[in-house]
Coordinates of C-alpha atoms in Angstrom, one line a residue:
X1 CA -230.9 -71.1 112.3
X2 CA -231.6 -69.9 108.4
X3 CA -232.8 -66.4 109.9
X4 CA -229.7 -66.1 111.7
X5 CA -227.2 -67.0 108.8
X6 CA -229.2 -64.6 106.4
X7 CA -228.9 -61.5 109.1
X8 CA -225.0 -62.4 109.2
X9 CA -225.0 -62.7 105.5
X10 CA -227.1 -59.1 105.2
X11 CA -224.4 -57.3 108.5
X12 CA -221.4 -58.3 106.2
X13 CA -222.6 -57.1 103.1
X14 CA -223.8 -53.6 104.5
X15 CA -220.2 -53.2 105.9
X16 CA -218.5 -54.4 103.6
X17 CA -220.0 -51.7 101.2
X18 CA -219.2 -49.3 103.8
X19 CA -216.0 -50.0 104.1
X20 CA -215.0 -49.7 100.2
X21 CA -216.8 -46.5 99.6
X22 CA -215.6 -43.7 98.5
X23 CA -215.8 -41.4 101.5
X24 CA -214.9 -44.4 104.0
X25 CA -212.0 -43.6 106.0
X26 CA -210.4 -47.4 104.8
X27 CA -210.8 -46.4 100.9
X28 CA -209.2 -43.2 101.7
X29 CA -206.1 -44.5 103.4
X30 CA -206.3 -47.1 100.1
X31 CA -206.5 -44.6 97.9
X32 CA -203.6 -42.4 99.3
X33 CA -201.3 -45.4 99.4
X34 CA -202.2 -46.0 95.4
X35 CA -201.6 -42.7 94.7
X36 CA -197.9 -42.5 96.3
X37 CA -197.2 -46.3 95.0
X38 CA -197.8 -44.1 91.2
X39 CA -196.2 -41.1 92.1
X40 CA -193.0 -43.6 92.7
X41 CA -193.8 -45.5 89.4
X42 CA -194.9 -48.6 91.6
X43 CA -197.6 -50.8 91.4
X44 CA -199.5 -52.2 93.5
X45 CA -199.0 -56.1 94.6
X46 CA -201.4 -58.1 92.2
X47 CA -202.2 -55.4 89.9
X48 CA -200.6 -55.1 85.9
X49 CA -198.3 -51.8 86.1
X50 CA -198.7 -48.9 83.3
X51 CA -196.2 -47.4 81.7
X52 CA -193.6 -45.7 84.4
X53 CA -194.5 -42.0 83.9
X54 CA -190.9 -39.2 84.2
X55 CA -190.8 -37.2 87.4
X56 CA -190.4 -33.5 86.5
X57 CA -187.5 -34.0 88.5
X58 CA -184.9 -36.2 90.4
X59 CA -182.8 -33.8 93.5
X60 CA -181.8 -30.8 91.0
X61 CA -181.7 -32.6 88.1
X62 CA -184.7 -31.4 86.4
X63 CA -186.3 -33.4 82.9
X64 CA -188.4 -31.6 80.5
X65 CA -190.3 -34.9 79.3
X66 CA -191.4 -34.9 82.9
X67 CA -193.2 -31.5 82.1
X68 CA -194.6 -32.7 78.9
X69 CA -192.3 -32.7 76.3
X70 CA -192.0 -34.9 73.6
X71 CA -188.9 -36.9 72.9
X72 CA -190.2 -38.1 69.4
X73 CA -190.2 -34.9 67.8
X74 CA -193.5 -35.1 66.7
X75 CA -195.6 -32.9 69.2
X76 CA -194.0 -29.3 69.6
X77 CA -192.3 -29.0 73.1
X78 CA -190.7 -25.1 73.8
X79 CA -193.7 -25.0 76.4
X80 CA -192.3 -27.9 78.3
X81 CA -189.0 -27.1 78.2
X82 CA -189.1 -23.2 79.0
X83 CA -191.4 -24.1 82.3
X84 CA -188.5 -26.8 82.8
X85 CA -185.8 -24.1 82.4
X86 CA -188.0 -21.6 84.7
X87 CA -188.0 -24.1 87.8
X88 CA -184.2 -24.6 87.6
X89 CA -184.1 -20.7 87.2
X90 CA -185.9 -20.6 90.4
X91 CA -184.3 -23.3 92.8
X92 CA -184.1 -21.4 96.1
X93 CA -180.3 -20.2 96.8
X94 CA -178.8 -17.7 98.8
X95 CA -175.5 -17.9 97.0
X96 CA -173.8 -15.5 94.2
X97 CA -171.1 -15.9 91.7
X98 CA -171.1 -12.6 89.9
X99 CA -172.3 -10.2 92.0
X100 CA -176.2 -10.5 92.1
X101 CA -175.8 -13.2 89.6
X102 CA -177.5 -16.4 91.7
X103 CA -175.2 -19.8 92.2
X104 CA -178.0 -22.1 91.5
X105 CA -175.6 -25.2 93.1
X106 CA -175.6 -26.9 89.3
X107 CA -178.8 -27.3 88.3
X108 CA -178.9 -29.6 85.6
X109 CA -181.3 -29.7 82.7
X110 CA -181.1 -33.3 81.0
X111 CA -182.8 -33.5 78.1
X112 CA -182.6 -37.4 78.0
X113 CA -181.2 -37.7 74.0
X114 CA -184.7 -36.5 73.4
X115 CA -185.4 -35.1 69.4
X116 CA -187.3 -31.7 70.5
X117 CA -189.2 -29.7 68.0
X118 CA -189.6 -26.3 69.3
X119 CA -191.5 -23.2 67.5
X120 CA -190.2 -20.4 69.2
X121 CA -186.3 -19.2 70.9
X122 CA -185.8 -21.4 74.2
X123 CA -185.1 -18.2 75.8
X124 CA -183.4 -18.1 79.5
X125 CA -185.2 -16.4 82.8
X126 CA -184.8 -12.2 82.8
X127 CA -183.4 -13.2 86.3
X128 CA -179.4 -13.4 86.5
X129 CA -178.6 -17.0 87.3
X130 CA -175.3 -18.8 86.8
X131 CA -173.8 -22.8 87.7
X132 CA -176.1 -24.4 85.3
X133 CA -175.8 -26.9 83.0
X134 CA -178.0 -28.5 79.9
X135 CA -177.0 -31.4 78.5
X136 CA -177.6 -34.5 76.1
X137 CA -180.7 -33.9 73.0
X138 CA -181.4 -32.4 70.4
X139 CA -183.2 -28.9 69.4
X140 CA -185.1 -29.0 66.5
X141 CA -186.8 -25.8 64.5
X142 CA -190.0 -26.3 63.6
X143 CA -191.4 -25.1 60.4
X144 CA -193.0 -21.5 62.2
X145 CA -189.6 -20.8 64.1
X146 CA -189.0 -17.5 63.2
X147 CA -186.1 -16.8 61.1
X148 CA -184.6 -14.5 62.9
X149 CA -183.8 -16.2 66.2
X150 CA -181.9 -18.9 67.7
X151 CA -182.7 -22.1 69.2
X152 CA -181.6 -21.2 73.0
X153 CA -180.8 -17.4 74.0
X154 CA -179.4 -15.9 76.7
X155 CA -180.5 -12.5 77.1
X156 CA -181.7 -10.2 79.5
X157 CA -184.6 -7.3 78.8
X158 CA -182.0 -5.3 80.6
X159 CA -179.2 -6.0 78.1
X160 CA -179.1 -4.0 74.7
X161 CA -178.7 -6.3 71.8
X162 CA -176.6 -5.2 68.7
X163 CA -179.1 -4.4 66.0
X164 CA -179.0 -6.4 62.6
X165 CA -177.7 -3.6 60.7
X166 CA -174.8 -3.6 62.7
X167 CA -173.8 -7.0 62.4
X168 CA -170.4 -6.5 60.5
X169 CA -169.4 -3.9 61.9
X170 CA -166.6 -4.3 64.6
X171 CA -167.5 -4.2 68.5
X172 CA -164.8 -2.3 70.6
X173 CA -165.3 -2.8 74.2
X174 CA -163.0 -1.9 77.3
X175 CA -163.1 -4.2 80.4
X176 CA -164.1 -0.8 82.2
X177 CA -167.5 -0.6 79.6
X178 CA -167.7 -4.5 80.1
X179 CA -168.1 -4.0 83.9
X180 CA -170.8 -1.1 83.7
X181 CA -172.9 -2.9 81.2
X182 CA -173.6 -5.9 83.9
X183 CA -173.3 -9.8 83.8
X184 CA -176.5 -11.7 83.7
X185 CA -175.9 -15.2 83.1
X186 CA -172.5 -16.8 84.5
X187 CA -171.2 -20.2 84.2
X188 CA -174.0 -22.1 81.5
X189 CA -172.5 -24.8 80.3
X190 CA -174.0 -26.5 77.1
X191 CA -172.9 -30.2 76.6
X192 CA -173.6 -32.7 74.0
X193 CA -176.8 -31.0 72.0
X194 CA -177.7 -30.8 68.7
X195 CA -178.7 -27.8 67.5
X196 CA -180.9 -27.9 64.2
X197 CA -181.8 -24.8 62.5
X198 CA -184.0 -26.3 59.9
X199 CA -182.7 -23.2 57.8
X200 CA -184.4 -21.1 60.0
X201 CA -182.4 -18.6 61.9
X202 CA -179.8 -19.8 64.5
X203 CA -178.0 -21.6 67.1
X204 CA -177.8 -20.1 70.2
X205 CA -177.2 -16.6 71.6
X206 CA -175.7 -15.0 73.9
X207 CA -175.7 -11.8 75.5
X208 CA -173.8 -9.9 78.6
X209 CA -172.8 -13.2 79.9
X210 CA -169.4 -14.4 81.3
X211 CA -167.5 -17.7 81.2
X212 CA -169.7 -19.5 79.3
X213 CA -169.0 -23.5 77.9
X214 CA -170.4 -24.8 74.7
X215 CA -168.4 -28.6 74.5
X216 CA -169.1 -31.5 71.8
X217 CA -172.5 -29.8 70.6
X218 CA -173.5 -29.6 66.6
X219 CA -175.1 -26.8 64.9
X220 CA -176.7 -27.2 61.6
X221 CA -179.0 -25.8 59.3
X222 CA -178.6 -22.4 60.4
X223 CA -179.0 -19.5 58.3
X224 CA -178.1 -16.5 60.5
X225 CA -175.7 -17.8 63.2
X226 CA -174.6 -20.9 64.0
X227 CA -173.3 -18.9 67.5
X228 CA -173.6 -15.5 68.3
X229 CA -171.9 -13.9 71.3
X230 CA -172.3 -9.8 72.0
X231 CA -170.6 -8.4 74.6
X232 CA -169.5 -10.3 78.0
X233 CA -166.7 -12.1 78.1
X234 CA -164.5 -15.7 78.3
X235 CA -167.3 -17.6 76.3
X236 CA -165.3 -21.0 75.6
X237 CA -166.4 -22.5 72.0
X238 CA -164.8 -26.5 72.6
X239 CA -165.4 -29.8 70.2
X240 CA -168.0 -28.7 68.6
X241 CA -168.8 -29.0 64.3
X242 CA -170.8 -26.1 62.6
X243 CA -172.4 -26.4 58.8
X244 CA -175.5 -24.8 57.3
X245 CA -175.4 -27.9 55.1
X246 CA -174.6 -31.7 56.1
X247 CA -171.8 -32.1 53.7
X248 CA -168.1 -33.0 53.9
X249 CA -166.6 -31.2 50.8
X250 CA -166.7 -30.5 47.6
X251 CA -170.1 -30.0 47.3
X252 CA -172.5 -29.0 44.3
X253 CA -173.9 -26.1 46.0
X254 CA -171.0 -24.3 47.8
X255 CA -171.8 -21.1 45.7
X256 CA -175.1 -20.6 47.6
X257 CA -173.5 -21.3 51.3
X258 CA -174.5 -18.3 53.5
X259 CA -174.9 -17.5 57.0
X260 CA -171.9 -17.3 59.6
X261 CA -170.6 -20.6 61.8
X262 CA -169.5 -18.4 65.1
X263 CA -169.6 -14.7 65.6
X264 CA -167.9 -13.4 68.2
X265 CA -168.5 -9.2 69.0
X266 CA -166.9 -9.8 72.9
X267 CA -164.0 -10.1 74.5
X268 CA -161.8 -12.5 75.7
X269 CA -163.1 -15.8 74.0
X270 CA -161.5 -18.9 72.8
X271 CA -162.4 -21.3 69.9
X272 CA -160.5 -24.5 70.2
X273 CA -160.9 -28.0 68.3
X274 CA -163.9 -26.8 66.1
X275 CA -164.4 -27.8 62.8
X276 CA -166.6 -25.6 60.6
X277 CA -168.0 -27.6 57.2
X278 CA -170.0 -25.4 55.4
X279 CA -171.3 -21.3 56.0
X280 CA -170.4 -18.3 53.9
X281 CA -168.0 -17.0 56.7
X282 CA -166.2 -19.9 59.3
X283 CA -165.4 -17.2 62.1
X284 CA -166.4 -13.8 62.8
X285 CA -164.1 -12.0 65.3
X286 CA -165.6 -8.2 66.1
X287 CA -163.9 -8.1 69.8
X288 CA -160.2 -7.9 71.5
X289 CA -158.1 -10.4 73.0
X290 CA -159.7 -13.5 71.4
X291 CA -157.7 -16.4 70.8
X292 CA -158.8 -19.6 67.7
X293 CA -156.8 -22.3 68.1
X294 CA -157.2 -26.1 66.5
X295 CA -160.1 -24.6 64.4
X296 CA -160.5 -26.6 60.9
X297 CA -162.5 -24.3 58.1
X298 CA -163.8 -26.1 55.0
X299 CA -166.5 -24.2 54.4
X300 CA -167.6 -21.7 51.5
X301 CA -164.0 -21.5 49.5
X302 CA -162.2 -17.9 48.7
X303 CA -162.9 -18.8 44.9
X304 CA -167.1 -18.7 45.5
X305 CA -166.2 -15.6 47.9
X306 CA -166.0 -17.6 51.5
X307 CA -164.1 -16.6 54.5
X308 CA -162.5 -19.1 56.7
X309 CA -161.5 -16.2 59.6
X310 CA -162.4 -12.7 59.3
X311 CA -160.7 -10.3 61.7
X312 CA -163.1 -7.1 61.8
X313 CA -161.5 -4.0 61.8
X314 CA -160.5 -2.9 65.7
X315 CA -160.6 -6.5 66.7
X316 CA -156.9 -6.3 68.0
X317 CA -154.9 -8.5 70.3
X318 CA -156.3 -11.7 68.2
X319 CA -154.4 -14.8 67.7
X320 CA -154.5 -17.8 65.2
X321 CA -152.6 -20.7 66.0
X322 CA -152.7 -24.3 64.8
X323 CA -155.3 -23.2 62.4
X324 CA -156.5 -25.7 59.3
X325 CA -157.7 -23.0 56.3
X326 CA -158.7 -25.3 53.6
X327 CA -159.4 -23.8 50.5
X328 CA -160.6 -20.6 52.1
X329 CA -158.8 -17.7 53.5
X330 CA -158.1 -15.7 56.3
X331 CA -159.4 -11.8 56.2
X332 CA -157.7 -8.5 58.1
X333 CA -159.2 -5.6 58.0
X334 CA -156.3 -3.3 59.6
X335 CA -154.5 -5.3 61.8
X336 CA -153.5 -4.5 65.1
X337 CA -151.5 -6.7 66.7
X338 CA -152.5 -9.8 65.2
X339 CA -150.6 -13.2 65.3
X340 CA -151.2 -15.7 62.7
X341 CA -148.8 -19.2 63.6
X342 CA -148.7 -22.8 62.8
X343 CA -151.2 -22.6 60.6
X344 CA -151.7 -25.0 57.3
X345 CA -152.9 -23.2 54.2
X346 CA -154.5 -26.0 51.7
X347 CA -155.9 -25.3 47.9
X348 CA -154.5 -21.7 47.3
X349 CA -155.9 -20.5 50.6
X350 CA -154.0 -17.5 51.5
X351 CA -153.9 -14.4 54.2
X352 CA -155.5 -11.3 52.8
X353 CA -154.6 -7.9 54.4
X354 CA -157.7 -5.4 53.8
X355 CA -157.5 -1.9 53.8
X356 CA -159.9 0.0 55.5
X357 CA -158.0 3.1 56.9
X358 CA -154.8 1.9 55.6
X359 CA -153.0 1.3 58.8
X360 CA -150.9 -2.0 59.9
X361 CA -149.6 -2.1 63.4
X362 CA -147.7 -5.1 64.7
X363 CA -148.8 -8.1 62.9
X364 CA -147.1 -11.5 63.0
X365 CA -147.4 -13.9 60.2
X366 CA -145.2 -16.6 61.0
X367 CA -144.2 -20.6 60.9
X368 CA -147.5 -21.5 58.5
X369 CA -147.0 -23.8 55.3
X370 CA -149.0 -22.6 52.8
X371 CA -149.6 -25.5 49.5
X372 CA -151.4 -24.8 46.3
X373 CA -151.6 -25.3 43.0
X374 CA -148.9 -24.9 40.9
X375 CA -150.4 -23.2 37.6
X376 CA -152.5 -20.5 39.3
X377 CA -149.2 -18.9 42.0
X378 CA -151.7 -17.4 44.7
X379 CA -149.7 -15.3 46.3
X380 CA -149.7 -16.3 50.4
X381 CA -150.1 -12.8 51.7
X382 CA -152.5 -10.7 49.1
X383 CA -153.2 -6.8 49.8
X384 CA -156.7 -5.5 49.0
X385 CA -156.0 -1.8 49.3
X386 CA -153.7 0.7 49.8
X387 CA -151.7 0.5 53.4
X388 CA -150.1 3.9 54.2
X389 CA -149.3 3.6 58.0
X390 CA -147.3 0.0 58.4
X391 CA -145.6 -0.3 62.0
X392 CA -144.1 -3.5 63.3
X393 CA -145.1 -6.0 61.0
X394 CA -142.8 -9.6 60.5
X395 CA -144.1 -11.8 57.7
X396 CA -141.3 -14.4 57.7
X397 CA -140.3 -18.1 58.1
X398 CA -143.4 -19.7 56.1
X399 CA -142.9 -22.5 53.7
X400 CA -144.5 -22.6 50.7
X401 CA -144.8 -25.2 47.5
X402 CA -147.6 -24.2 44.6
X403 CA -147.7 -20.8 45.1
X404 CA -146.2 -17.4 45.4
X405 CA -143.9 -16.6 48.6
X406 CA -144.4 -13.1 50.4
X407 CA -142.4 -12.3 53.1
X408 CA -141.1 -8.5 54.8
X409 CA -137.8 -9.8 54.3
X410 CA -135.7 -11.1 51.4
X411 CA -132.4 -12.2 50.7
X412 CA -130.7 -12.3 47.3
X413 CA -127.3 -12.8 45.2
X414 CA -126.5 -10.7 41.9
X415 CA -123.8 -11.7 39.8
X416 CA -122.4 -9.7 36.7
X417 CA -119.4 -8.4 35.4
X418 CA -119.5 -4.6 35.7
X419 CA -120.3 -1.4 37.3
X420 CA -124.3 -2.1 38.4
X421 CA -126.0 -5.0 40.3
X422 CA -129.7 -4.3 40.6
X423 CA -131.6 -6.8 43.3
X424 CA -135.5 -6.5 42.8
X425 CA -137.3 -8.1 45.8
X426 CA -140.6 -6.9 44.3
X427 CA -141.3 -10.3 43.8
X428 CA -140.9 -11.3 47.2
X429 CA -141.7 -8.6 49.3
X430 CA -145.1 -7.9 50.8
X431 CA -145.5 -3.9 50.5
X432 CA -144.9 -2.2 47.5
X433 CA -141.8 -0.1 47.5
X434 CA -141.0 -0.6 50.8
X435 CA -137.7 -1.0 51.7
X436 CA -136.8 0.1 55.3
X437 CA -133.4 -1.4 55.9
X438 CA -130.9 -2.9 54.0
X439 CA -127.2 -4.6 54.2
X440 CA -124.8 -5.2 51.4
X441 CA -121.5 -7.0 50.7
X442 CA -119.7 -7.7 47.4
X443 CA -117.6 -10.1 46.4
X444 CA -114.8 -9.6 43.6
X445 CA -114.0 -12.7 41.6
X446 CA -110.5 -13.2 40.5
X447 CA -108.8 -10.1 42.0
X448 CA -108.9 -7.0 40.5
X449 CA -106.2 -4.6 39.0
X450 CA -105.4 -1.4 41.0
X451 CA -106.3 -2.7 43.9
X452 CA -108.7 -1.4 46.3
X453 CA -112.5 -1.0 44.4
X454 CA -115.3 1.8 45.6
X455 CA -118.7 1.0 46.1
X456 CA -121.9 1.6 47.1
X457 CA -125.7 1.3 47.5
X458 CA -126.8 4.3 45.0
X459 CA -130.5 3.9 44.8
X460 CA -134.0 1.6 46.9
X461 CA -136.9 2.2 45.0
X462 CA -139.6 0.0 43.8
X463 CA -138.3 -3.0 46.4
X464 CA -135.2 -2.5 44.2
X465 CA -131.3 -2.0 45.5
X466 CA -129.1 -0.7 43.4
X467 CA -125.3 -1.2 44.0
X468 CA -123.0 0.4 42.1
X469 CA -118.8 0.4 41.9
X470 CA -116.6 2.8 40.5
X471 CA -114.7 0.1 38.0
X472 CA -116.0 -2.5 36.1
X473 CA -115.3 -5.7 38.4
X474 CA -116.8 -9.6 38.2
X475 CA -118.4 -9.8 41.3
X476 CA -121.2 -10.7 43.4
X477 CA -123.3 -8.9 45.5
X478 CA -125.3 -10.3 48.5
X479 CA -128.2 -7.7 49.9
X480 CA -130.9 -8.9 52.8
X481 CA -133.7 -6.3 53.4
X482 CA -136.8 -6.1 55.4
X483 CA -139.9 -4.0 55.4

C-alpha cells in the first residue's frame, strides 16, 4: 500500500512540473492571458496590481506619456511626443480637405495637463495633414533649446521660410501667390497649452498653413516670437495672454522688454480677446486684410520705445476695433486703407503716422477716447515724417481729456471789431498746411450803417483762413474745414 501511495505521490509531482513549465502548452495559455489582463491594466484575481501603465492610445486619441514622456517635467520628453505626433500624422485616411492635404478624422493629441520639458522644436510631419487637434499641458524649454526656434512648428521642407533679416520688413501677398505657394497643414487647432519659452526663442510657428486655431493658450518667456505666422492664411489667434515676463504692470524692468507677442506676415487673420502683458512690440501686422479686435496691450510703454500695434508698411485693408492701448501706441507706416475704431487710449498712448514713402490713402481714425495726462498734452495723432501724397483720410469724432486733440476737421468762431478775422486750426488739424475745403458765414452785430457789407475768404495758408470785409464791422465769423 505505501509503494502505491509514493508512485501516486511521484506521477503528480512529475506532471504537475510539466504542466507549469515554461514551454507547456497550459503555461502558455497562462501566460497569454497575463499578458492581455496587463495590456488592459488588469490584474489578475488574487494577485496585488502595479501601477496602471498609459496606452499610447485610446480610438484616435493618442497620449504622449503612453510613448514615454514625462509629465513631471523632470526627464526631457520631445522624443515621446514627436513619435506621438508622427502616429497621428499617419492614421490611415483616404480623405482630403485642401487638396492633397489629408483629413485625419480629428486626431487628437492630449497631453493630459502634463509639464513637458522639451530640448528641441516639436516640429510637425513634412506630410500635409489637416483636422487635428492638441490640447491640455504645458511645453517647457529646456535649458539647450535653441534660441532661435519655437516650441511647436508647422513647416514643411517644401515651404520657404522668411529669413531673419527679413523679419521687419512687410510681406505682400496676393490670394493668386497664396494658391501657388501650396497649403500644408489645414485645420490644427491648439487648445488650452502653455507655452514656456524659458527665454529661449519662441512659441509656435507657422508656415503655408490655412485656418488655423490657437484658443485659451499662454505664451511666456519668449524672446523671439511669442507667435509667428508667414504666409497662408485665416490663422485665428482667440483667448489667449502673451508676456516675455510674468508681470502685470508697472514693472521695474520694462526698459529691457524685447521680443514680439504675435507676428503676423499672412493674410487674412484675426486676433480677438488677447491680452498681451509684456514684449517690446504687442502686434506685428506685415500682411493684408487682417482684422485685431478685443486685443488689450500693456506691454513695453511708447515712453521706453514699446509698440502696442505696428502696421508694416503695405499691410493694407487692416482694422483695429475695440482695441485697449495702454500706455503704448499704435504705429503706421503709410497707411492704406486702415481703420482704427472704438478703441481706448490710456497714459498718453497715442496713433503715430510714420512716413516711409510719404503716402496716406484712405485711413479711418474714428470713435476712440483717447485720456492722458494733463501736464505733458500728447498729441492723439503724432506725424513722424513728412506725408506728401494724403488721399481719403477722416480723423474725426474722438474724445479726448489730458491731451492734445487732432482731427482733419475743425470748426471755429472769431469775433473782433474790424476788417480781418484770422481762424488758425494749426492747432487742431492733423497735416501741416493743409486746408482742402472750407465754408464761411459772418455775422454782423448791431446792424451796420450803409447797409449791405462785402466779404470774403482772402487767404488759407498755414491751417489758417483769413476773412476779410471791405468796412470795419463787429462781427463774427464761423469757418469749418477739413483736410
Amino acid at each position: 500500500m505505501r509503494h502505491i501511495l509514493a508512485l501516486c505521490f511521484l506521477l503528480c509531482t512529475v506532471l504537475l512540473r510539466e504542466s507549469y513549465s515554461a514551454s507547456s502548452p497550459r503555461q502558455k495559455k497562462l501566460n497569454e492571458f497575463q499578458a492581455k489582463l496587463q495590456d488592459n491594466n488588469i490584474a489578475p484575481s488574487g494577485t496585488p496590481s502595479s501601477p496602471p501603465s498609459i496606452p499610447k492610445k485610446d480610438g484616435r486619441v493618442f497620449y504622449p506619456i503612453g510613448y514615454g514622456a514625462d509629465p513631471t517635467g523632470v526627464r526631457e520628453s520631445s522624443d515621446a511626443i514627436l513619435q506621438a505626433v508622427s502616429d497621428a500624422f499617419n492614421v490611415e485616411s483616404e480623405l482630403e480637405m485642401v487638396a492633397g492635404v489629408k483629413d485625419l478624422g480629428g486626431v487628437i493629441l492630449d497631453l493630459q495637463g502634463g509639464n513637458y520639458k522639451i530640448s528641441k522644436p516639436i516640429r510637425f510631419p513634412a506630410s500635409p495633414a489637416a483636422n487635428l487637434l492638441v490640447r491640455g499641458g504645458t511645453l517647457r524649454a529646456s535649458e539647450t533649446f535653441p534660441g532661435d526656434r519655437h516650441l511647436i512648428e508647422l513647416w514643411s521642407p517644401n515651404s520657404q521660410k522668411q529669413q531673419k533679416s527679413d523679419s521687419t520688413k512687410p510681406i505682400i501677398f496676393t490670394h493668386m501667390k497664396l494658391q501657388s505657394v501650396g497649403i500644408y497643414y489645414e485645420d490644427i487647432t491648439f487648445l488650452d497649452i502653455l507655452f514656456d519659452s524659458s527665454y529661449r526663442g519662441g512659441g509656435i510657428f507657422v508656415v503655408d498653413s490655412a485656418r488655423i486655431r490657437i484658443n485659451n493658450c499662454f505664451f511666456l518667456h519668449f524672446t523671439t516670437e511669442g507667435i509667428l505666422v508667414q504666409k497662408g492664411h485665416e490663422t485665428f489667434i482667440s483667448n489667449c495672454f502673451l508676456g516675455q515676463h510674468s508681470t502685470v504692470g508697472g514693472d521695474k524692468g520694462e526698459k529691457g522688454f524685447s521680443g514680439t507677442a504675435i507676428d503676423l506676415a499672412s493674410n487674412d487673420n484675426a486676433i480677438t480677446d488677447v491680452a498681451i502683458f509684456s514684449a517690446a512690440i504687442g502686434v506685428l501686422l506685415r500682411g493684408q486684410a487682417n482684422i485685431v479686435t478685443g486685443v488689450h496691450c500693456y506691454n513695453k510703454a511708447t515712453y521706453w520705445g514699446g509698440i502696442g500695434i505696428l502696421v508694416k508698411l503695405g499691410s493694407s485693408l487692416t482694422r483695429i476695433d475695440n482695441c485697449y492701448l495702454d500706455f503704448t501706441a499704435i504705429v503706421l507706416e503709410d497707411p492704406a486703407q486702415v481703420h482704427v475704431t472704438n478703441g481706448l487710449f490710456l497714459g498718453d498712448a497715442n496713433v503715430v503716422l510714420k512716413s516711409i514713402n510719404g503716402r496716406i490713402s484712405g485711413l479711418n481714425i474714428v470713435d476712440n477716447m483717447f485720456n492722458g495726462n494733463p501736464k505733458n498734452m500728447i498729441p492723439v495723432i503724432k506725424l513722424d515724417g513728412e506725408f506728401k501724397n494724403i488721399d481719403q483720410v477722416v480723423i474725426n469724432q474722438n474724445n479726448v481729456y489730458g491731451m492734445s486733440l487732432k482731427s482733419t476737421t475743425g470748426k471755429l468762431s472769431v469775433a473782433g471789431n474790424g476788417t480781418k478775422w484770422v481762424a488758425d486750426f494749426s492747432s487742431i488739424l492733423v497735416f501741416p498746411n493743409r486746408i482742402s475745403h472750407f465754408e464761411y458765414s459772418l455775422y454782423i452785430q448791431g446792424g451796420v450803417a450803409g447797409g449791405f457789407v462785402a466779404h470774403a475768404v482772402t487767404n488759407v495758408y498755414n491751417n489758417l483762413v483769413v476773412v476779410e470785409s471791405d468796412k470795419a464791422i463787429n462781427g463774427v465769423v464761423s469757418v469749418a474745414v477739413d483736410q
